[in-house]
PDB file of N, CA and C in Angstrom:
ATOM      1  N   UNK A  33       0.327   3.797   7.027  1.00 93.00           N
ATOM      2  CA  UNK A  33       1.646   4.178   6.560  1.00 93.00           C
ATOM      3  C   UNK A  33       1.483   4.969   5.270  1.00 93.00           C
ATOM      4  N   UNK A  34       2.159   6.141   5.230  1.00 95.00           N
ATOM      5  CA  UNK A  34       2.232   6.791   3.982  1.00 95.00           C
ATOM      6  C   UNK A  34       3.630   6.953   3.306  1.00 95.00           C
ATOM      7  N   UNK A  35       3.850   6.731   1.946  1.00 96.00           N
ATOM      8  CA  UNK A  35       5.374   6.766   1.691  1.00 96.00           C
ATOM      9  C   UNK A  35       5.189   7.537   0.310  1.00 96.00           C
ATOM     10  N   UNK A  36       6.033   8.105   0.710  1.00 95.00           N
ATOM     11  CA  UNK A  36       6.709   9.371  -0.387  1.00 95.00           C
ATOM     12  C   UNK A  36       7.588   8.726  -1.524  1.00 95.00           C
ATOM     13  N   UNK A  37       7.068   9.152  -2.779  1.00 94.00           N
ATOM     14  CA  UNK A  37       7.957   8.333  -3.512  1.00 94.00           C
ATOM     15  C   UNK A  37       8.507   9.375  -4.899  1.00 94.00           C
ATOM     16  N   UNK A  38       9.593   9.383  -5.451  1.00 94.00           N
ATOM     17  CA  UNK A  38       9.990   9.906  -6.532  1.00 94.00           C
ATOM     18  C   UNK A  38       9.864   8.806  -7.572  1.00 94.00           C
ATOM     19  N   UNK A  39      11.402   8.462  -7.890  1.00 92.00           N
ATOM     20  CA  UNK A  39      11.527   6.845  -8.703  1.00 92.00           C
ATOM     21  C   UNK A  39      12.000   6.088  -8.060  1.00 92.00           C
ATOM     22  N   UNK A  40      11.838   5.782  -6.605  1.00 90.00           N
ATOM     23  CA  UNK A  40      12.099   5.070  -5.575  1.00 90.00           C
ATOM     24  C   UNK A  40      11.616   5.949  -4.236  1.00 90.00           C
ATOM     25  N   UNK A  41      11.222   4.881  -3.308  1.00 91.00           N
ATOM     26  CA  UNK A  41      10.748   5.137  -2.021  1.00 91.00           C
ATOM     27  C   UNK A  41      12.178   6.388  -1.324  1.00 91.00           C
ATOM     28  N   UNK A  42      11.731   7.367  -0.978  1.00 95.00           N
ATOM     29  CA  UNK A  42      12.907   8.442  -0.443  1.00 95.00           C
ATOM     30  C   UNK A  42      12.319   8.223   0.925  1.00 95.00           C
ATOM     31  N   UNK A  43      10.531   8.140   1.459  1.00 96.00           N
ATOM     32  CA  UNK A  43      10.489   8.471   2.541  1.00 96.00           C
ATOM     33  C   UNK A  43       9.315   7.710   3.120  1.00 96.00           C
ATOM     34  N   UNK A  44       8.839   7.431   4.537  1.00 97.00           N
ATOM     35  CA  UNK A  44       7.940   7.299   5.072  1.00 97.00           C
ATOM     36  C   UNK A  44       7.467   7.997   6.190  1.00 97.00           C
ATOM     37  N   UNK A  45       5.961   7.793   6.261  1.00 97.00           N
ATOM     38  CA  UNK A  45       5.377   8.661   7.607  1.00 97.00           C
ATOM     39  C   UNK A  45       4.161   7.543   8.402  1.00 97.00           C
ATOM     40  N   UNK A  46       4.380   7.621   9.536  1.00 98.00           N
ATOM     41  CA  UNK A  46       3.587   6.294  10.271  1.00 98.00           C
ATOM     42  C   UNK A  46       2.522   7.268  10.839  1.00 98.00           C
ATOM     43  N   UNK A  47       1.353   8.065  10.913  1.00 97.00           N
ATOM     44  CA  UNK A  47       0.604   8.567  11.637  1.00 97.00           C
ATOM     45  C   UNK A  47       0.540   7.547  13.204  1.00 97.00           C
ATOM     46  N   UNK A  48       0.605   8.229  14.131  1.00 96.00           N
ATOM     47  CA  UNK A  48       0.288   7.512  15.782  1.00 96.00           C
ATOM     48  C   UNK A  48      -0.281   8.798  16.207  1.00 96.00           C
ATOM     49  N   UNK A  49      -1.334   8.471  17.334  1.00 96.00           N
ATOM     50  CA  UNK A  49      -2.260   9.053  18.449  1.00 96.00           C
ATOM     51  C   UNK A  49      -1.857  10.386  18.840  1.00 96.00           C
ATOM     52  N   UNK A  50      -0.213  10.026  19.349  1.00 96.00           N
ATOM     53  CA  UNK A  50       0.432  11.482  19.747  1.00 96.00           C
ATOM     54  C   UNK A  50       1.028  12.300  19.326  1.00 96.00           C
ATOM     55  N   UNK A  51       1.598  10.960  18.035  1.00 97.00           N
ATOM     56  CA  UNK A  51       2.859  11.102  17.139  1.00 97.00           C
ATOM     57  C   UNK A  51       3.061  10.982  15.721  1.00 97.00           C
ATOM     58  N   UNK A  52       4.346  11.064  15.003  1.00 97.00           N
ATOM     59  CA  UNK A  52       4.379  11.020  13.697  1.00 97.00           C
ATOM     60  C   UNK A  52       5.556  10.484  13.969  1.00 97.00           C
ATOM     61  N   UNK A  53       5.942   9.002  13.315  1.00 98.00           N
ATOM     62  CA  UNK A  53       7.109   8.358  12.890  1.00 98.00           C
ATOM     63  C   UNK A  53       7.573   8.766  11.620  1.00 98.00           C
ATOM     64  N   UNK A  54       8.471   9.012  11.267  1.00 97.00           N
ATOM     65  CA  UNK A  54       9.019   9.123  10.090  1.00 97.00           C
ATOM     66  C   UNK A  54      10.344   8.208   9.751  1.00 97.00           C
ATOM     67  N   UNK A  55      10.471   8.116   8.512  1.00 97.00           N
ATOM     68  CA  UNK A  55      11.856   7.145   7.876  1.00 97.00           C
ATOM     69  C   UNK A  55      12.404   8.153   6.519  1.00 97.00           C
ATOM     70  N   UNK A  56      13.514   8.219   6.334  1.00 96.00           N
ATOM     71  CA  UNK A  56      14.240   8.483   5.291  1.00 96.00           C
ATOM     72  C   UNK A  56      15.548   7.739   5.167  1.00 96.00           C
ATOM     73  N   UNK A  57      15.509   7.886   3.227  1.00 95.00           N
ATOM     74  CA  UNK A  57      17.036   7.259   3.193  1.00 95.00           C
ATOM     75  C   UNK A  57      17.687   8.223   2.227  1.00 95.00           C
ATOM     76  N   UNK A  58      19.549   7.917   2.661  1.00 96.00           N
ATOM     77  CA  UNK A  58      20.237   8.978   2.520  1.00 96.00           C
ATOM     78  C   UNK A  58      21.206   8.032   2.247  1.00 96.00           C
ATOM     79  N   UNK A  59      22.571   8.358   1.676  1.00 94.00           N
ATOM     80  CA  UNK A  59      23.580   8.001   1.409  1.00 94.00           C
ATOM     81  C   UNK A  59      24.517   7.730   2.539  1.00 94.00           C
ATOM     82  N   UNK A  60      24.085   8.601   3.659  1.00 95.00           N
ATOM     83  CA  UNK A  60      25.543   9.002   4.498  1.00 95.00           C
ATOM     84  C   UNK A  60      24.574   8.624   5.826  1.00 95.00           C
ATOM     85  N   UNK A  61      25.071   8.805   6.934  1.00 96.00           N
ATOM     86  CA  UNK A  61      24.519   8.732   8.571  1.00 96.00           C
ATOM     87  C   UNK A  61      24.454  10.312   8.661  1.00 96.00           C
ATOM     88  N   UNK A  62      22.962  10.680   8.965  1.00 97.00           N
ATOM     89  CA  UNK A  62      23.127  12.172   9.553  1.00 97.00           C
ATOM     90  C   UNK A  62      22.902  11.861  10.344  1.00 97.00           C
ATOM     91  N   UNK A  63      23.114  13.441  11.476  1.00 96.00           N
ATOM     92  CA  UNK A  63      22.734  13.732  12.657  1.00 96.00           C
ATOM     93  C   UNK A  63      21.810  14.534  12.856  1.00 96.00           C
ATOM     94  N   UNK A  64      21.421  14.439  13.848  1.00 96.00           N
ATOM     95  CA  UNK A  64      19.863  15.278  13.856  1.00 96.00           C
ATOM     96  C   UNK A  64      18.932  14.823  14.948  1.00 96.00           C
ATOM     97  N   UNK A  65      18.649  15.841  15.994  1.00 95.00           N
ATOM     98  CA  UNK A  65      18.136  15.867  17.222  1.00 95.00           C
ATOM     99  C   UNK A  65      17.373  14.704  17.464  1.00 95.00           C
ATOM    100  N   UNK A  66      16.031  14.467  16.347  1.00 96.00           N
ATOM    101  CA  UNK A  66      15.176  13.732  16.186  1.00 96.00           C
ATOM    102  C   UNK A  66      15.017  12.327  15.323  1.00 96.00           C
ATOM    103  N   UNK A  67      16.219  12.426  15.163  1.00 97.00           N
ATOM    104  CA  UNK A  67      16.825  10.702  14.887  1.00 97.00           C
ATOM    105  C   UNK A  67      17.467  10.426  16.058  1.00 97.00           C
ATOM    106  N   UNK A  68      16.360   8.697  15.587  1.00 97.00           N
ATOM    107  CA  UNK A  68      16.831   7.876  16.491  1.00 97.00           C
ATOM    108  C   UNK A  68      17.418   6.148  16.525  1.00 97.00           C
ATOM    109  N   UNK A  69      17.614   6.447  15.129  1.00 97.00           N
ATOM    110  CA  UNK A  69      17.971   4.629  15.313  1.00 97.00           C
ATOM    111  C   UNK A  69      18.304   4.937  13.352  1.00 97.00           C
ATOM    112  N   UNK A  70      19.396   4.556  13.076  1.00 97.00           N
ATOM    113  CA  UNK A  70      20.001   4.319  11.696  1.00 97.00           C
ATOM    114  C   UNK A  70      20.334   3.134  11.472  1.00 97.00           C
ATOM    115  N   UNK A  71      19.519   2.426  10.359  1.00 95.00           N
ATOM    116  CA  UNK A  71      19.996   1.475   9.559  1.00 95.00           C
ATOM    117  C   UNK A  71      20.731   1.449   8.348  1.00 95.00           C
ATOM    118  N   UNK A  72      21.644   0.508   8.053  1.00 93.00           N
ATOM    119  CA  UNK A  72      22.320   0.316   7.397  1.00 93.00           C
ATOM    120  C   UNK A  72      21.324  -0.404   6.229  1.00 93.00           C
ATOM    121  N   UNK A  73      21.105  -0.041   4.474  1.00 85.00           N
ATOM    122  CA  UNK A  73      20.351  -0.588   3.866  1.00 85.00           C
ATOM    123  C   UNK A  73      21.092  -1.830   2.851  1.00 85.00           C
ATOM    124  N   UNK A  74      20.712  -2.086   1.879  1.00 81.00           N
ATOM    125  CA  UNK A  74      21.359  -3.357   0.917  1.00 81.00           C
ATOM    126  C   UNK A  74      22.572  -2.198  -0.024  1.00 81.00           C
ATOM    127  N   UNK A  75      21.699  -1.601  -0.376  1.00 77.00           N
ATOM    128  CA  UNK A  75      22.408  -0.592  -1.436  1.00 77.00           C
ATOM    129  C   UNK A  75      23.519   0.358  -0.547  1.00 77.00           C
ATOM    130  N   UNK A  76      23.958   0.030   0.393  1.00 81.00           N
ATOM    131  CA  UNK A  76      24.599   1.210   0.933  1.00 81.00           C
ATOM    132  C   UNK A  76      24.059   2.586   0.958  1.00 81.00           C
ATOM    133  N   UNK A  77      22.932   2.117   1.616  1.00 89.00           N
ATOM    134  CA  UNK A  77      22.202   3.442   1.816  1.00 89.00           C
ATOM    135  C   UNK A  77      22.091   3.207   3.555  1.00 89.00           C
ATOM    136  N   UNK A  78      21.452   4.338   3.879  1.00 96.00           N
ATOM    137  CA  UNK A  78      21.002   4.299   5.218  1.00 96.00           C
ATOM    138  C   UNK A  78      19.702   4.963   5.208  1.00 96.00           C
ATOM    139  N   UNK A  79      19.120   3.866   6.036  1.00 96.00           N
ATOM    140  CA  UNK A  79      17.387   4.267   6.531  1.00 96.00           C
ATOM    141  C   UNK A  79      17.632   5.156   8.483  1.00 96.00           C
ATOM    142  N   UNK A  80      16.922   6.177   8.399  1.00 97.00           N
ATOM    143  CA  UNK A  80      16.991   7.145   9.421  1.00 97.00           C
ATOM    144  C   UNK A  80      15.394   7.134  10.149  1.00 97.00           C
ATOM    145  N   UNK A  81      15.093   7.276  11.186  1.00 98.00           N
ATOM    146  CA  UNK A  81      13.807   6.841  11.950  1.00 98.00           C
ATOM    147  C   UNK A  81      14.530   7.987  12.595  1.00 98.00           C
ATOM    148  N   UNK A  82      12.685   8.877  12.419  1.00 98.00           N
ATOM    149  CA  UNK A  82      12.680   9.646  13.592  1.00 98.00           C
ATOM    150  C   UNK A  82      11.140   9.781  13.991  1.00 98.00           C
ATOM    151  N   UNK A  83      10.805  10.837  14.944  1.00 97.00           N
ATOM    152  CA  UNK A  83       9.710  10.835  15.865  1.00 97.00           C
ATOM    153  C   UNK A  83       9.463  13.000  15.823  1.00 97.00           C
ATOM    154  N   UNK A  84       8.404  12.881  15.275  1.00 97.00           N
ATOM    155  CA  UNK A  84       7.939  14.264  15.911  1.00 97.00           C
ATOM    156  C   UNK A  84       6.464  14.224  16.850  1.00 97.00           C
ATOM    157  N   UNK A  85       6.626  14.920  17.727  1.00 97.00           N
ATOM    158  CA  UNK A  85       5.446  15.509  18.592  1.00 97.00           C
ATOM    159  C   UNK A  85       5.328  16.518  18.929  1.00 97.00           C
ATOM    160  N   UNK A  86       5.498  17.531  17.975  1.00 95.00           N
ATOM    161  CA  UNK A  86       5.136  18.605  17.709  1.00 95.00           C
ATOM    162  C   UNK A  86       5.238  18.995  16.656  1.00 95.00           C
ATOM    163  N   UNK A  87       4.414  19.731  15.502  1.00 93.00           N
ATOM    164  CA  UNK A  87       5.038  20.595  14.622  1.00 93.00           C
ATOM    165  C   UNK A  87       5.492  21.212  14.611  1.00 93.00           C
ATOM    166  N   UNK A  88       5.977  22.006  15.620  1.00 94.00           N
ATOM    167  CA  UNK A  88       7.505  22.771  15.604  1.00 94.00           C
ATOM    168  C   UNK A  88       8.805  21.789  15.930  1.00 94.00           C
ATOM    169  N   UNK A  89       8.853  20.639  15.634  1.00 95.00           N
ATOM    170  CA  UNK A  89       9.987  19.859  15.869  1.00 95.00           C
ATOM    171  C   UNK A  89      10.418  19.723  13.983  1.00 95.00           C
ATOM    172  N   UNK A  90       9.526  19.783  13.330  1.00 95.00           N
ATOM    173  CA  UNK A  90       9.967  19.644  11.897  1.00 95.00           C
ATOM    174  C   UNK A  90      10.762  21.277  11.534  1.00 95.00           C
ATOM    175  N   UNK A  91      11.909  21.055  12.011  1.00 96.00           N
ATOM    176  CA  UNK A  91      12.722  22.591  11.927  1.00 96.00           C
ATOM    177  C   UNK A  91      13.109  22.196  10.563  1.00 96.00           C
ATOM    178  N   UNK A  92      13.894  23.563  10.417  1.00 97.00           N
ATOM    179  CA  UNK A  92      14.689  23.484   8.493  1.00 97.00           C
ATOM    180  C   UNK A  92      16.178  22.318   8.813  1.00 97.00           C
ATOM    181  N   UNK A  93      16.650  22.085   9.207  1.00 97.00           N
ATOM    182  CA  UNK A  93      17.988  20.819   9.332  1.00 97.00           C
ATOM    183  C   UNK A  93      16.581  19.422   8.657  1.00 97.00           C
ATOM    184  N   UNK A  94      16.099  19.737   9.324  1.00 97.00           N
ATOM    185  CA  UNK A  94      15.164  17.823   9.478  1.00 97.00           C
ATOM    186  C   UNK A  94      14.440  18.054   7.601  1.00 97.00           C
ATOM    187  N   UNK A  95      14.130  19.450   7.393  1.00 97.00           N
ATOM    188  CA  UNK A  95      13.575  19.875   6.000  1.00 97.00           C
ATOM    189  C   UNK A  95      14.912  18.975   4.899  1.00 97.00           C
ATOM    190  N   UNK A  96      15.864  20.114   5.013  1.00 97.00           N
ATOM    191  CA  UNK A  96      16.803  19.888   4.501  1.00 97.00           C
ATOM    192  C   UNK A  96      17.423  18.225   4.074  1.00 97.00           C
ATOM    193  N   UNK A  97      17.134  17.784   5.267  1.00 98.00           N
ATOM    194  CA  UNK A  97      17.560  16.072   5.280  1.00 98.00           C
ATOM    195  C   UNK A  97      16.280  15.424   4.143  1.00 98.00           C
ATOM    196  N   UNK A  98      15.013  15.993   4.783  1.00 97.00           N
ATOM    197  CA  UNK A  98      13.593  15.688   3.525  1.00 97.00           C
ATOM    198  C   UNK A  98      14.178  15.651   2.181  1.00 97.00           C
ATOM    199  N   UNK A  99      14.946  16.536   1.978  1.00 97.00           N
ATOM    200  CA  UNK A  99      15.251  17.190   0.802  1.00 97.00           C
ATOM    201  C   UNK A  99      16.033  16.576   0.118  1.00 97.00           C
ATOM    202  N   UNK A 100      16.829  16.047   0.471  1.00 97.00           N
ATOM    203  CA  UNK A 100      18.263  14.885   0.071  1.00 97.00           C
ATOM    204  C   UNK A 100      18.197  13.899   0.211  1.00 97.00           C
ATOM    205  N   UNK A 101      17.017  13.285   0.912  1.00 96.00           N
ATOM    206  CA  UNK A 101      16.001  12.025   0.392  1.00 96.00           C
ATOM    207  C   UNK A 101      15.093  12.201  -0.787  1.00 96.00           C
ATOM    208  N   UNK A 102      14.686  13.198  -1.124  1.00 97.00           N
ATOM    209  CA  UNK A 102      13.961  13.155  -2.228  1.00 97.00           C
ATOM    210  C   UNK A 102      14.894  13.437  -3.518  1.00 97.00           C
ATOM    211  N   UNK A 103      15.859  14.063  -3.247  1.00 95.00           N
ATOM    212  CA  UNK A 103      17.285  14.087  -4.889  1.00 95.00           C
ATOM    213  C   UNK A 103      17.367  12.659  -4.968  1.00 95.00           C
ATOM    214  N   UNK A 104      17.522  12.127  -3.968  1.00 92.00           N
ATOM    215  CA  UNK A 104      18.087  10.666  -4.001  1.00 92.00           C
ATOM    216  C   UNK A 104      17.141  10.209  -4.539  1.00 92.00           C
ATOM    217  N   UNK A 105      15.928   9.733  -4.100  1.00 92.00           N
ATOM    218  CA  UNK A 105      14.740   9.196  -4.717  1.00 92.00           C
ATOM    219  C   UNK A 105      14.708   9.632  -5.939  1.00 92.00           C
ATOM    220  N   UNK A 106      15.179  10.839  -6.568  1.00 93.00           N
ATOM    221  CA  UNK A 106      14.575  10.930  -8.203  1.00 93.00           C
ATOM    222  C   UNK A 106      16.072  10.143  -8.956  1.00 93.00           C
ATOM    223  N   UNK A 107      17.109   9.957  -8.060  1.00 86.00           N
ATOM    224  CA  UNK A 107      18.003  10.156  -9.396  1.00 86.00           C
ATOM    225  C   UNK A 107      18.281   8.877  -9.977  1.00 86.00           C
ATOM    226  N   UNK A 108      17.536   7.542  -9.701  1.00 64.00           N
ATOM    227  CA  UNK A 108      17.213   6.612 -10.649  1.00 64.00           C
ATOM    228  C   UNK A 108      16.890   6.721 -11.857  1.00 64.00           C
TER     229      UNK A 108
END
């Protein structure tokens, strides 16, 4: 497991065989092809699980979402 961190955990990445799991947290529920299961966190946050198997599945929407997990992560 690798996790991305600012001043709090914004993100994770699970390396697998075929695949790459990923987790982010965000304020709000996005949408997004490659999410697949949203949790609800303590803080009223939400944790987002997704799955790439390909590197062309990390398009700019899924960047963008990266991106607003990591504001979030710094602004402690």
């Amino acid at each position: 497991r690798i996790v991305f961190q600012a001043e709090v955990q914004f993100a994770a990445a699970m390396p697998r065989k075929r695949w790459l799991d990923g987790y982010l947290w965000l304020r709000r529920q996005a949408a997004h092809p490659r999410i697949h299961k949203i949790e609800m966190g303590i803080f009223r946050d939400y944790g987002h699980m997704f799955r790439l198997t390909r590197v062309e599945e990390l398009d700019e929407d899924l960047v963008d979402l990266l991106h607003e997990a990591y504001i979030l992560g710094s602004e402690i």
